[in-house]
mmCIF file of N, CA and C in Angstrom:
data_model
loop_
_atom_site.group_PDB
_atom_site.id
_atom_site.type_symbol
_atom_site.label_atom_id
_atom_site.label_comp_id
_atom_site.label_asym_id
_atom_site.label_seq_id
_atom_site.Cartn_x
_atom_site.Cartn_y
_atom_site.Cartn_z
ATOM 1 N N MET A 11 -0.257 37.543 -48.554
ATOM 2 C CA MET A 11 0.457 36.413 -48.263
ATOM 3 C C MET A 11 -0.429 35.173 -48.647
ATOM 4 N N SER A 12 0.090 34.229 -49.420
ATOM 5 C CA SER A 12 -0.584 33.132 -49.908
ATOM 6 C C SER A 12 -0.797 32.091 -48.852
ATOM 7 N N GLU A 13 -1.960 31.583 -48.664
ATOM 8 C CA GLU A 13 -2.335 30.466 -47.748
ATOM 9 C C GLU A 13 -2.124 29.066 -48.523
ATOM 10 N N LYS A 14 -1.240 28.247 -47.983
ATOM 11 C CA LYS A 14 -1.064 26.884 -48.605
ATOM 12 C C LYS A 14 -1.975 25.889 -47.884
ATOM 13 N N LEU A 15 -2.843 25.411 -48.624
ATOM 14 C CA LEU A 15 -3.828 24.413 -48.077
ATOM 15 C C LEU A 15 -3.236 22.878 -48.344
ATOM 16 N N ASN A 16 -3.393 22.030 -47.332
ATOM 17 C CA ASN A 16 -3.071 20.629 -47.557
ATOM 18 C C ASN A 16 -4.247 19.848 -47.482
ATOM 19 N N LEU A 17 -4.983 19.822 -48.792
ATOM 20 C CA LEU A 17 -6.358 19.208 -48.856
ATOM 21 C C LEU A 17 -6.099 17.777 -49.392
ATOM 22 N N GLN A 18 -6.877 16.876 -48.580
ATOM 23 C CA GLN A 18 -6.813 15.465 -48.866
ATOM 24 C C GLN A 18 -8.112 14.844 -49.038
ATOM 25 N N LEU A 19 -8.401 14.028 -49.826
ATOM 26 C CA LEU A 19 -9.698 13.494 -50.133
ATOM 27 C C LEU A 19 -9.484 12.022 -50.502
ATOM 28 N N LYS A 20 -10.460 11.285 -49.884
ATOM 29 C CA LYS A 20 -10.460 9.814 -50.274
ATOM 30 C C LYS A 20 -11.659 9.498 -51.004
ATOM 31 N N ALA A 21 -11.414 8.657 -52.110
ATOM 32 C CA ALA A 21 -12.550 8.207 -53.049
ATOM 33 C C ALA A 21 -12.477 6.567 -53.118
ATOM 34 N N VAL A 22 -13.501 6.067 -53.663
ATOM 35 C CA VAL A 22 -13.697 4.664 -53.838
ATOM 36 C C VAL A 22 -14.027 4.469 -55.329
ATOM 37 N N ILE A 23 -13.688 3.305 -55.820
ATOM 38 C CA ILE A 23 -14.195 2.964 -57.201
ATOM 39 C C ILE A 23 -15.687 2.902 -57.116
ATOM 40 N N ARG A 24 -16.415 3.407 -58.025
ATOM 41 C CA ARG A 24 -17.791 3.582 -57.974
ATOM 42 C C ARG A 24 -18.644 2.283 -57.520
ATOM 43 N N THR A 25 -18.132 1.104 -57.869
ATOM 44 C CA THR A 25 -18.761 -0.089 -57.622
ATOM 45 C C THR A 25 -18.516 -0.442 -56.170
ATOM 46 N N GLU A 26 -17.691 0.164 -55.457
ATOM 47 C CA GLU A 26 -17.544 -0.182 -54.039
ATOM 48 C C GLU A 26 -17.943 0.988 -53.068
ATOM 49 N N VAL A 27 -19.086 1.560 -53.322
ATOM 50 C CA VAL A 27 -19.727 2.598 -52.474
ATOM 51 C C VAL A 27 -20.405 2.278 -51.225
ATOM 52 N N ASP A 28 -20.481 0.973 -50.871
ATOM 53 C CA ASP A 28 -21.209 0.408 -49.856
ATOM 54 C C ASP A 28 -20.867 1.107 -48.460
ATOM 55 N N GLY A 29 -19.631 1.475 -48.302
ATOM 56 C CA GLY A 29 -19.076 2.105 -47.045
ATOM 57 C C GLY A 29 -19.322 3.666 -47.016
ATOM 58 N N LEU A 30 -19.912 4.367 -47.989
ATOM 59 C CA LEU A 30 -19.912 5.682 -48.022
ATOM 60 C C LEU A 30 -21.307 6.218 -47.668
ATOM 61 N N ARG A 31 -21.405 7.177 -46.774
ATOM 62 C CA ARG A 31 -22.792 7.751 -46.422
ATOM 63 C C ARG A 31 -22.931 9.065 -47.449
ATOM 64 N N TRP A 32 -24.016 8.927 -48.063
ATOM 65 C CA TRP A 32 -24.342 10.056 -49.151
ATOM 66 C C TRP A 32 -23.199 10.048 -50.116
ATOM 67 N N PRO A 33 -23.137 9.001 -51.033
ATOM 68 C CA PRO A 33 -22.064 9.130 -51.934
ATOM 69 C C PRO A 33 -22.390 10.093 -53.094
ATOM 70 N N VAL A 34 -21.318 10.783 -53.545
ATOM 71 C CA VAL A 34 -21.362 11.688 -54.707
ATOM 72 C C VAL A 34 -20.550 10.942 -55.741
ATOM 73 N N LEU A 35 -21.178 10.881 -57.103
ATOM 74 C CA LEU A 35 -20.437 10.425 -58.161
ATOM 75 C C LEU A 35 -19.350 11.282 -58.684
ATOM 76 N N ALA A 36 -18.253 10.710 -59.126
ATOM 77 C CA ALA A 36 -17.125 11.472 -59.609
ATOM 78 C C ALA A 36 -16.435 10.760 -60.707
ATOM 79 N N GLU A 37 -15.716 11.634 -61.427
ATOM 80 C CA GLU A 37 -14.740 11.115 -62.426
ATOM 81 C C GLU A 37 -13.370 11.755 -62.239
ATOM 82 N N VAL A 38 -12.370 11.032 -62.515
ATOM 83 C CA VAL A 38 -11.134 11.557 -62.607
ATOM 84 C C VAL A 38 -10.438 11.262 -63.837
ATOM 85 N N TYR A 39 -9.724 12.201 -64.436
ATOM 86 C CA TYR A 39 -9.070 11.969 -65.708
ATOM 87 C C TYR A 39 -7.881 12.955 -65.798
ATOM 88 N N GLY A 40 -7.043 12.789 -66.711
ATOM 89 C CA GLY A 40 -5.940 13.621 -66.872
ATOM 90 C C GLY A 40 -4.916 12.911 -67.807
ATOM 91 N N PRO A 41 -3.749 13.633 -68.161
ATOM 92 C CA PRO A 41 -2.804 13.176 -69.066
ATOM 93 C C PRO A 41 -2.202 11.854 -68.540
ATOM 94 N N GLY A 42 -2.274 10.774 -69.360
ATOM 95 C CA GLY A 42 -1.597 9.486 -69.109
ATOM 96 C C GLY A 42 -2.327 8.757 -67.997
ATOM 97 N N LEU A 43 -3.666 9.196 -67.736
ATOM 98 C CA LEU A 43 -4.511 8.550 -66.642
ATOM 99 C C LEU A 43 -5.776 8.054 -67.312
ATOM 100 N N PRO A 44 -6.045 6.818 -67.266
ATOM 101 C CA PRO A 44 -7.439 6.376 -67.759
ATOM 102 C C PRO A 44 -8.485 6.957 -66.879
ATOM 103 N N ASN A 45 -9.599 7.210 -67.506
ATOM 104 C CA ASN A 45 -10.752 7.745 -66.721
ATOM 105 C C ASN A 45 -11.161 6.677 -65.720
ATOM 106 N N GLN A 46 -11.472 7.173 -64.535
ATOM 107 C CA GLN A 46 -11.972 6.266 -63.453
ATOM 108 C C GLN A 46 -13.302 6.783 -62.914
ATOM 109 N N HIS A 47 -14.206 5.988 -62.641
ATOM 110 C CA HIS A 47 -15.512 6.279 -62.208
ATOM 111 C C HIS A 47 -15.418 6.167 -60.650
ATOM 112 N N LEU A 48 -15.644 7.199 -59.928
ATOM 113 C CA LEU A 48 -15.435 7.162 -58.408
ATOM 114 C C LEU A 48 -16.712 7.554 -57.703
ATOM 115 N N ALA A 49 -16.493 7.456 -56.421
ATOM 116 C CA ALA A 49 -17.617 8.020 -55.520
ATOM 117 C C ALA A 49 -16.832 8.553 -54.273
ATOM 118 N N VAL A 50 -17.330 9.695 -53.789
ATOM 119 C CA VAL A 50 -16.724 10.378 -52.544
ATOM 120 C C VAL A 50 -17.898 10.669 -51.721
ATOM 121 N N GLU A 51 -17.612 10.904 -50.374
ATOM 122 C CA GLU A 51 -18.552 11.165 -49.449
ATOM 123 C C GLU A 51 -19.057 12.590 -49.499
ATOM 124 N N LEU A 52 -20.358 12.886 -49.483
ATOM 125 C CA LEU A 52 -20.755 14.267 -49.621
ATOM 126 C C LEU A 52 -20.268 15.159 -48.660
ATOM 127 N N ALA A 53 -20.396 14.974 -47.399
ATOM 128 C CA ALA A 53 -19.877 15.896 -46.314
ATOM 129 C C ALA A 53 -18.526 16.307 -46.494
ATOM 130 N N VAL A 54 -17.603 15.249 -46.828
ATOM 131 C CA VAL A 54 -16.218 15.688 -46.987
ATOM 132 C C VAL A 54 -15.899 16.439 -48.205
ATOM 133 N N LEU A 55 -16.699 15.931 -49.227
ATOM 134 C CA LEU A 55 -16.555 16.852 -50.635
ATOM 135 C C LEU A 55 -16.986 18.122 -50.533
ATOM 136 N N GLU A 56 -18.041 18.386 -49.801
ATOM 137 C CA GLU A 56 -18.525 19.791 -49.557
ATOM 138 C C GLU A 56 -17.492 20.644 -48.987
ATOM 139 N N LYS A 57 -16.862 20.103 -47.982
ATOM 140 C CA LYS A 57 -15.753 20.865 -47.059
ATOM 141 C C LYS A 57 -14.709 21.172 -47.995
ATOM 142 N N ILE A 58 -14.210 20.228 -48.773
ATOM 143 C CA ILE A 58 -13.060 20.362 -49.731
ATOM 144 C C ILE A 58 -13.539 21.438 -50.767
ATOM 145 N N TRP A 59 -14.654 21.316 -51.304
ATOM 146 C CA TRP A 59 -15.147 22.208 -52.489
ATOM 147 C C TRP A 59 -14.952 23.602 -51.814
ATOM 148 N N HIS A 60 -15.615 23.864 -50.720
ATOM 149 C CA HIS A 60 -15.661 25.162 -50.196
ATOM 150 C C HIS A 60 -14.069 25.686 -49.825
ATOM 151 N N GLN A 61 -13.239 24.797 -49.522
ATOM 152 C CA GLN A 61 -11.864 25.329 -49.183
ATOM 153 C C GLN A 61 -11.137 25.560 -50.645
ATOM 154 N N ALA A 62 -11.226 24.522 -51.459
ATOM 155 C CA ALA A 62 -10.550 24.588 -52.731
ATOM 156 C C ALA A 62 -10.906 25.263 -53.877
ATOM 157 N N GLY A 63 -12.169 25.338 -54.053
ATOM 158 C CA GLY A 63 -12.781 25.884 -55.246
ATOM 159 C C GLY A 63 -12.234 25.180 -56.445
ATOM 160 N N ARG A 64 -11.886 25.796 -57.564
ATOM 161 C CA ARG A 64 -11.250 25.234 -58.729
ATOM 162 C C ARG A 64 -9.755 25.644 -58.804
ATOM 163 N N SER A 65 -9.221 26.106 -57.739
ATOM 164 C CA SER A 65 -7.811 26.544 -57.922
ATOM 165 C C SER A 65 -6.746 26.000 -57.028
ATOM 166 N N HIS A 66 -7.282 25.167 -56.024
ATOM 167 C CA HIS A 66 -6.235 24.636 -54.997
ATOM 168 C C HIS A 66 -6.171 23.136 -55.479
ATOM 169 N N LEU A 67 -4.821 22.762 -55.254
ATOM 170 C CA LEU A 67 -4.457 21.331 -55.326
ATOM 171 C C LEU A 67 -5.090 20.455 -54.263
ATOM 172 N N ILE A 68 -5.472 19.265 -54.802
ATOM 173 C CA ILE A 68 -6.027 18.364 -53.778
ATOM 174 C C ILE A 68 -5.304 16.920 -53.934
ATOM 175 N N THR A 69 -4.958 16.371 -52.923
ATOM 176 C CA THR A 69 -4.411 15.036 -52.854
ATOM 177 C C THR A 69 -5.417 13.955 -52.782
ATOM 178 N N LEU A 70 -5.747 13.268 -53.903
ATOM 179 C CA LEU A 70 -6.798 12.325 -54.043
ATOM 180 C C LEU A 70 -6.185 11.029 -53.964
ATOM 181 N N THR A 71 -6.865 10.146 -52.926
ATOM 182 C CA THR A 71 -6.446 8.808 -52.725
ATOM 183 C C THR A 71 -7.684 7.861 -53.153
ATOM 184 N N ILE A 72 -7.477 6.963 -54.141
ATOM 185 C CA ILE A 72 -8.544 6.226 -54.580
ATOM 186 C C ILE A 72 -8.190 4.709 -54.145
ATOM 187 N N GLY A 73 -8.957 4.361 -53.155
ATOM 188 C CA GLY A 73 -8.835 2.990 -52.603
ATOM 189 C C GLY A 73 -7.358 2.825 -52.056
ATOM 190 N N GLN A 74 -6.704 1.798 -52.591
ATOM 191 C CA GLN A 74 -5.316 1.448 -52.275
ATOM 192 C C GLN A 74 -4.257 2.031 -53.243
ATOM 193 N N GLN A 75 -4.744 2.758 -54.164
ATOM 194 C CA GLN A 75 -3.786 3.244 -55.261
ATOM 195 C C GLN A 75 -2.990 4.447 -54.591
ATOM 196 N N PRO A 76 -1.738 4.606 -55.165
ATOM 197 C CA PRO A 76 -0.925 5.722 -54.635
ATOM 198 C C PRO A 76 -1.716 7.160 -54.994
ATOM 199 N N PRO A 77 -1.495 8.126 -54.032
ATOM 200 C CA PRO A 77 -2.225 9.383 -54.180
ATOM 201 C C PRO A 77 -1.837 10.102 -55.538
ATOM 202 N N ILE A 78 -2.816 10.822 -55.975
ATOM 203 C CA ILE A 78 -2.577 11.715 -57.105
ATOM 204 C C ILE A 78 -3.017 13.127 -56.862
ATOM 205 N N THR A 79 -2.462 14.132 -57.611
ATOM 206 C CA THR A 79 -2.786 15.430 -57.315
ATOM 207 C C THR A 79 -3.712 15.813 -58.366
ATOM 208 N N VAL A 80 -4.823 16.544 -57.928
ATOM 209 C CA VAL A 80 -5.958 16.881 -58.822
ATOM 210 C C VAL A 80 -6.516 18.248 -58.453
ATOM 211 N N ILE A 81 -7.183 18.821 -59.357
ATOM 212 C CA ILE A 81 -8.061 20.018 -59.019
ATOM 213 C C ILE A 81 -9.476 19.673 -59.500
ATOM 214 N N ILE A 82 -10.296 20.440 -58.940
ATOM 215 C CA ILE A 82 -11.737 20.233 -59.250
ATOM 216 C C ILE A 82 -12.117 20.999 -60.515
ATOM 217 N N LYS A 83 -12.443 20.244 -61.581
ATOM 218 C CA LYS A 83 -12.560 20.750 -62.787
ATOM 219 C C LYS A 83 -14.115 21.289 -63.131
ATOM 220 N N ALA A 84 -14.987 20.412 -62.514
ATOM 221 C CA ALA A 84 -16.472 20.771 -62.715
ATOM 222 C C ALA A 84 -17.296 20.164 -61.484
ATOM 223 N N VAL A 85 -18.480 20.799 -61.168
ATOM 224 C CA VAL A 85 -19.313 20.218 -60.265
ATOM 225 C C VAL A 85 -20.764 20.431 -60.862
ATOM 226 N N GLN A 86 -21.585 19.454 -60.404
ATOM 227 C CA GLN A 86 -23.026 19.534 -60.638
ATOM 228 C C GLN A 86 -23.919 19.403 -59.429
ATOM 229 N N TYR A 87 -24.965 20.153 -59.598
ATOM 230 C CA TYR A 87 -25.963 20.134 -58.339
ATOM 231 C C TYR A 87 -27.343 19.703 -58.862
ATOM 232 N N ASN A 88 -28.061 19.237 -57.916
ATOM 233 C CA ASN A 88 -29.433 18.980 -58.262
ATOM 234 C C ASN A 88 -30.160 20.135 -58.051
ATOM 235 N N ILE A 89 -31.531 20.072 -58.254
ATOM 236 C CA ILE A 89 -32.477 21.250 -57.960
ATOM 237 C C ILE A 89 -32.517 21.722 -56.628
ATOM 238 N N LYS A 90 -32.157 21.068 -55.624
ATOM 239 C CA LYS A 90 -32.107 21.437 -54.205
ATOM 240 C C LYS A 90 -30.679 22.053 -53.959
ATOM 241 N N HIS A 91 -29.926 22.143 -54.827
ATOM 242 C CA HIS A 91 -28.504 22.619 -54.742
ATOM 243 C C HIS A 91 -27.619 21.685 -53.903
ATOM 244 N N ARG A 92 -27.788 20.483 -54.025
ATOM 245 C CA ARG A 92 -26.913 19.472 -53.578
ATOM 246 C C ARG A 92 -25.894 18.979 -54.465
ATOM 247 N N LEU A 93 -24.651 18.799 -54.061
ATOM 248 C CA LEU A 93 -23.687 18.170 -55.016
ATOM 249 C C LEU A 93 -24.158 16.854 -55.460
ATOM 250 N N ILE A 94 -24.038 16.571 -56.701
ATOM 251 C CA ILE A 94 -24.360 15.217 -57.071
ATOM 252 C C ILE A 94 -23.245 14.621 -57.949
ATOM 253 N N HIS A 95 -22.396 15.472 -58.499
ATOM 254 C CA HIS A 95 -21.266 15.008 -59.395
ATOM 255 C C HIS A 95 -20.158 15.901 -59.348
ATOM 256 N N VAL A 96 -18.924 15.379 -59.523
ATOM 257 C CA VAL A 96 -17.652 16.279 -59.552
ATOM 258 C C VAL A 96 -16.680 15.575 -60.528
ATOM 259 N N ASP A 97 -16.051 16.408 -61.222
ATOM 260 C CA ASP A 97 -14.913 15.974 -62.132
ATOM 261 C C ASP A 97 -13.661 16.439 -61.464
ATOM 262 N N PHE A 98 -12.646 15.631 -61.243
ATOM 263 C CA PHE A 98 -11.303 15.834 -60.902
ATOM 264 C C PHE A 98 -10.499 15.730 -62.054
ATOM 265 N N TYR A 99 -9.555 16.689 -62.245
ATOM 266 C CA TYR A 99 -8.553 16.623 -63.234
ATOM 267 C C TYR A 99 -7.227 16.470 -62.706
ATOM 268 N N GLN A 100 -6.449 15.364 -63.110
ATOM 269 C CA GLN A 100 -5.041 15.138 -62.552
ATOM 270 C C GLN A 100 -4.191 16.225 -63.121
ATOM 271 N N VAL A 101 -3.443 16.855 -62.314
ATOM 272 C CA VAL A 101 -2.478 17.809 -62.861
ATOM 273 C C VAL A 101 -1.035 17.337 -62.809
ATOM 274 N N GLN A 102 -0.271 17.682 -63.775
ATOM 275 C CA GLN A 102 1.253 17.425 -63.762
ATOM 276 C C GLN A 102 1.833 18.541 -63.101
ATOM 277 N N THR A 103 2.489 18.298 -61.897
ATOM 278 C CA THR A 103 2.988 19.475 -61.112
ATOM 279 C C THR A 103 4.137 20.106 -61.733
ATOM 280 N N ASP A 104 4.718 19.323 -62.713
ATOM 281 C CA ASP A 104 5.848 20.046 -63.434
ATOM 282 C C ASP A 104 5.493 20.886 -64.617
ATOM 283 N N LYS A 105 4.229 20.993 -64.923
ATOM 284 C CA LYS A 105 3.725 21.673 -66.156
ATOM 285 C C LYS A 105 2.533 22.729 -65.746
ATOM 286 N N PRO A 106 2.649 23.905 -66.435
ATOM 287 C CA PRO A 106 1.543 24.970 -65.946
ATOM 288 C C PRO A 106 0.073 24.608 -66.324
ATOM 289 N N ILE A 107 -0.768 25.011 -65.582
ATOM 290 C CA ILE A 107 -2.253 24.718 -65.770
ATOM 291 C C ILE A 107 -2.982 26.048 -65.747
ATOM 292 N N LYS A 108 -4.170 26.161 -66.383
ATOM 293 C CA LYS A 108 -5.048 27.331 -66.318
ATOM 294 C C LYS A 108 -6.029 26.956 -65.320
ATOM 295 N N ALA A 109 -6.294 28.006 -64.338
ATOM 296 C CA ALA A 109 -7.281 27.915 -63.394
ATOM 297 C C ALA A 109 -7.954 29.247 -63.176
ATOM 298 N N GLU A 110 -9.279 29.159 -62.935
ATOM 299 C CA GLU A 110 -10.042 30.369 -62.476
ATOM 300 C C GLU A 110 -9.727 30.675 -61.067
ATOM 301 N N ILE A 111 -9.377 31.975 -60.802
ATOM 302 C CA ILE A 111 -9.065 32.353 -59.496
ATOM 303 C C ILE A 111 -9.976 33.543 -59.093
ATOM 304 N N GLU A 112 -10.639 33.343 -57.998
ATOM 305 C CA GLU A 112 -11.706 34.304 -57.577
ATOM 306 C C GLU A 112 -10.796 35.352 -56.702
ATOM 307 N N LEU A 113 -11.052 36.595 -57.023
ATOM 308 C CA LEU A 113 -10.451 37.693 -56.347
ATOM 309 C C LEU A 113 -11.409 38.390 -55.404
ATOM 310 N N LYS A 114 -10.925 38.433 -54.069
ATOM 311 C CA LYS A 114 -11.823 39.076 -53.035
ATOM 312 C C LYS A 114 -11.038 40.383 -52.608
ATOM 313 N N PHE A 115 -11.762 41.533 -52.693
ATOM 314 C CA PHE A 115 -11.030 42.716 -52.276
ATOM 315 C C PHE A 115 -11.551 43.101 -50.927
ATOM 316 N N LYS A 116 -10.792 43.494 -50.018
ATOM 317 C CA LYS A 116 -11.077 43.966 -48.723
ATOM 318 C C LYS A 116 -10.868 45.409 -48.559
ATOM 319 N N GLY A 117 -11.827 46.188 -47.914
ATOM 320 C CA GLY A 117 -11.638 47.564 -47.691
ATOM 321 C C GLY A 117 -11.557 48.401 -48.862
ATOM 322 N N GLU A 118 -11.281 49.605 -48.696
ATOM 323 C CA GLU A 118 -11.058 50.528 -49.919
ATOM 324 C C GLU A 118 -9.675 51.101 -49.794
ATOM 325 N N ALA A 119 -9.090 51.603 -50.848
ATOM 326 C CA ALA A 119 -7.733 52.058 -50.951
ATOM 327 C C ALA A 119 -7.779 53.565 -50.257
ATOM 328 N N PRO A 120 -6.724 53.890 -49.649
ATOM 329 C CA PRO A 120 -6.576 55.211 -49.163
ATOM 330 C C PRO A 120 -6.893 56.256 -50.051
ATOM 331 N N ALA A 121 -6.529 56.169 -51.329
ATOM 332 C CA ALA A 121 -6.692 57.259 -52.365
ATOM 333 C C ALA A 121 -8.109 57.453 -52.641
ATOM 334 N N VAL A 122 -8.974 56.487 -52.486
ATOM 335 C CA VAL A 122 -10.360 56.443 -52.686
ATOM 336 C C VAL A 122 -11.145 57.222 -51.534
ATOM 337 N N VAL A 123 -10.657 56.642 -50.254
ATOM 338 C CA VAL A 123 -11.232 57.314 -49.099
ATOM 339 C C VAL A 123 -10.843 58.741 -48.881
ATOM 340 N N ILE A 124 -9.550 59.035 -48.846
ATOM 341 C CA ILE A 124 -8.997 60.481 -48.540
ATOM 342 C C ILE A 124 -9.137 61.370 -49.740
ATOM 343 N N HIS A 125 -8.932 60.981 -50.895
ATOM 344 C CA HIS A 125 -8.843 61.875 -52.047
ATOM 345 C C HIS A 125 -9.973 61.832 -53.001
ATOM 346 N N GLY A 126 -11.017 60.908 -52.721
ATOM 347 C CA GLY A 126 -12.169 60.760 -53.626
ATOM 348 C C GLY A 126 -11.847 59.973 -54.818
ATOM 349 N N GLY A 127 -10.724 59.292 -54.959
ATOM 350 C CA GLY A 127 -10.384 58.574 -56.228
ATOM 351 C C GLY A 127 -11.438 57.548 -56.398
ATOM 352 N N ILE A 128 -11.220 56.985 -57.735
ATOM 353 C CA ILE A 128 -12.097 55.913 -58.161
ATOM 354 C C ILE A 128 -11.285 54.497 -58.204
#
């Protein structure tokens, strides 16, 4: 059964980072959308990144602009493995996209356990 996540993230234009604690630099781009230089709060981003990875849709609100639907396209870490940069890609929900999906297998098939299958 597929789990539907309702992930929401707030961002600010990079020049307005005064209110953020531990800001992480970000970019958002996509079809028909001009590149925007953003900042997001580290703790919130880490939680979203852990839940969404590169395959779940995120509702991104930039300041007072209407929300847009994005996926995380790329992340960068510093030497201490702290998130320092993220790229968001705006998706068009009416068109297919390619995404990397991590597969997690639980347990073993009965044919392997009972019959020695591979």
